[in-house]
């Protein structure tokens, strides 16, 4: 699901990793609560508009595919096929590699106040590498 409440768009999960502390995702702004299936199950306001139906306000879904231990997320409203169906023919050459047995050898997390696209473009090419 998108990590945003359907009411006012507030971020539901504040932490980037970990386990949920409850069986509901509760918005910190107006306390709308969602089940782990994404259904709106609780709205504390007593003055809801006439005809309001909680079933009309589930969390926005995200298409998810698993392939050999990797998780692929597609944010399209109507995704076409799985992640594997979008691979090129060269991906077939990966069949002899045990990708699903890979483990994380190192993890680095750094919070930076920058435009992530410019950072990523500069980080991934070597025009700025020291000689």
Short mmCIF file of C-alpha atoms in Angstrom, two decimals:
data_model
loop_
_atom_site.label_atom_id
_atom_site.label_comp_id
_atom_site.label_asym_id
_atom_site.label_seq_id
_atom_site.Cartn_x
_atom_site.Cartn_y
_atom_site.Cartn_z
CA UNK A 1 0.00 0.00 0.00
CA UNK A 2 0.99 3.61 -0.35
CA UNK A 3 2.11 4.91 3.04
CA UNK A 4 -0.52 7.66 3.09
CA UNK A 5 -3.89 8.07 4.78
CA UNK A 6 -6.85 8.49 2.42
CA UNK A 7 -8.24 11.35 4.53
CA UNK A 8 -5.54 14.04 4.40
CA UNK A 9 -2.52 12.16 3.05
CA UNK A 10 -0.57 11.97 6.29
CA UNK A 11 2.24 9.41 6.49
CA UNK A 12 1.03 6.25 8.27
CA UNK A 13 4.28 4.44 9.11
CA UNK A 14 6.92 6.79 10.43
CA UNK A 15 9.80 4.30 10.66
CA UNK A 16 11.62 3.07 7.56
CA UNK A 17 12.00 -0.46 8.95
CA UNK A 18 10.81 -2.62 11.80
CA UNK A 19 7.65 -4.31 13.00
CA UNK A 20 4.24 -2.79 13.52
CA UNK A 21 3.31 -2.29 17.16
CA UNK A 22 -0.41 -2.96 16.55
CA UNK A 23 -2.74 -4.77 14.16
CA UNK A 24 -3.99 -1.47 12.77
CA UNK A 25 -2.28 1.29 10.82
CA UNK A 26 -3.52 4.48 12.49
CA UNK A 27 -3.07 7.90 10.99
CA UNK A 28 -1.38 10.31 13.42
CA UNK A 29 -3.43 13.26 12.09
CA UNK A 30 -7.12 12.34 12.54
CA UNK A 31 -6.75 8.71 13.73
CA UNK A 32 -8.33 6.97 10.77
CA UNK A 33 -7.35 3.31 11.20
CA UNK A 34 -6.75 0.68 8.55
CA UNK A 35 -6.50 -3.10 8.78
CA UNK A 36 -3.35 -4.82 7.56
CA UNK A 37 -5.34 -5.67 4.42
CA UNK A 38 -5.73 -1.93 3.73
CA UNK A 39 -9.41 -1.61 4.65
CA UNK A 40 -10.58 1.48 6.54
CA UNK A 41 -11.98 0.03 9.77
CA UNK A 42 -12.28 2.99 12.15
CA UNK A 43 -13.09 6.68 11.77
CA UNK A 44 -13.35 8.43 15.16
CA UNK A 45 -15.33 11.43 13.89
CA UNK A 46 -18.99 11.46 14.87
CA UNK A 47 -19.90 14.03 12.20
CA UNK A 48 -19.32 12.10 8.98
CA UNK A 49 -21.12 13.21 5.83
CA UNK A 50 -24.36 11.42 5.00
CA UNK A 51 -23.72 8.33 2.91
CA UNK A 52 -20.10 7.98 4.06
CA UNK A 53 -19.03 4.36 3.54
CA UNK A 54 -15.70 3.16 4.95
CA UNK A 55 -15.52 0.60 2.13
CA UNK A 56 -14.99 3.51 -0.31
CA UNK A 57 -11.73 4.57 1.39
CA UNK A 58 -9.23 1.69 1.47
CA UNK A 59 -5.51 2.41 1.25
CA UNK A 60 -4.21 2.79 -2.29
CA UNK A 61 -2.78 -0.55 -3.39
CA UNK A 62 0.63 -1.14 -4.93
CA UNK A 63 1.36 -4.04 -7.30
CA UNK A 64 4.08 -6.26 -5.91
CA UNK A 65 6.02 -9.08 -7.62
CA UNK A 66 8.55 -11.48 -6.14
CA UNK A 67 11.28 -12.89 -8.36
CA UNK A 68 14.09 -15.09 -7.07
CA UNK A 69 14.30 -13.30 -3.72
CA UNK A 70 13.87 -9.77 -5.10
CA UNK A 71 10.80 -7.60 -4.49
CA UNK A 72 9.56 -5.43 -7.36
CA UNK A 73 6.98 -2.69 -6.82
CA UNK A 74 4.91 -1.15 -9.60
CA UNK A 75 3.10 2.12 -8.81
CA UNK A 76 0.99 2.14 -11.98
CA UNK A 77 -2.77 2.23 -11.35
CA UNK A 78 -3.22 -0.75 -13.66
CA UNK A 79 0.11 -2.58 -13.98
CA UNK A 80 0.65 -4.83 -16.97
CA UNK A 81 2.10 -8.21 -16.03
CA UNK A 82 4.70 -9.13 -13.46
CA UNK A 83 8.18 -7.70 -13.06
CA UNK A 84 9.61 -10.79 -14.75
CA UNK A 85 7.49 -10.20 -17.86
CA UNK A 86 9.23 -6.83 -18.30
CA UNK A 87 12.78 -8.25 -18.27
CA UNK A 88 14.74 -8.33 -21.49
CA UNK A 89 16.03 -11.57 -23.05
CA UNK A 90 19.47 -11.12 -21.46
CA UNK A 91 17.88 -11.69 -18.05
CA UNK A 92 17.58 -15.35 -18.99
CA UNK A 93 21.36 -15.51 -18.61
CA UNK A 94 20.83 -15.13 -14.86
CA UNK A 95 19.29 -18.59 -14.54
CA UNK A 96 22.61 -20.16 -13.53
CA UNK A 97 23.18 -17.64 -10.71
CA UNK A 98 21.67 -18.52 -7.30
CA UNK A 99 20.16 -15.07 -6.74
CA UNK A 100 17.66 -16.28 -4.15
CA UNK A 101 20.52 -17.34 -1.85
CA UNK A 102 22.19 -13.92 -1.76
CA UNK A 103 22.45 -12.18 1.60
CA UNK A 104 23.12 -8.56 2.52
CA UNK A 105 26.84 -8.18 3.15
CA UNK A 106 26.77 -4.53 4.13
CA UNK A 107 24.19 -1.82 4.59
CA UNK A 108 24.80 1.91 4.75
CA UNK A 109 22.07 4.41 5.53
CA UNK A 110 22.74 8.11 5.21
CA UNK A 111 20.18 10.89 5.42
CA UNK A 112 21.01 13.76 3.07
CA UNK A 113 19.24 17.05 2.48
CA UNK A 114 19.46 17.06 -1.32
CA UNK A 115 17.65 16.37 -4.56
CA UNK A 116 17.86 12.56 -4.64
CA UNK A 117 17.79 12.40 -8.46
CA UNK A 118 20.81 14.69 -8.85
CA UNK A 119 22.67 12.85 -6.09
CA UNK A 120 21.96 9.46 -7.67
CA UNK A 121 23.01 10.59 -11.16
CA UNK A 122 26.29 11.98 -9.81
CA UNK A 123 26.92 8.97 -7.59
CA UNK A 124 26.43 6.48 -10.43
CA UNK A 125 28.77 7.95 -13.01
CA UNK A 126 32.46 8.63 -12.69
CA UNK A 127 32.90 12.12 -14.13
CA UNK A 128 33.27 13.34 -10.54
CA UNK A 129 35.48 10.49 -9.28
CA UNK A 130 38.86 11.61 -7.93
CA UNK A 131 41.65 10.87 -10.43
#
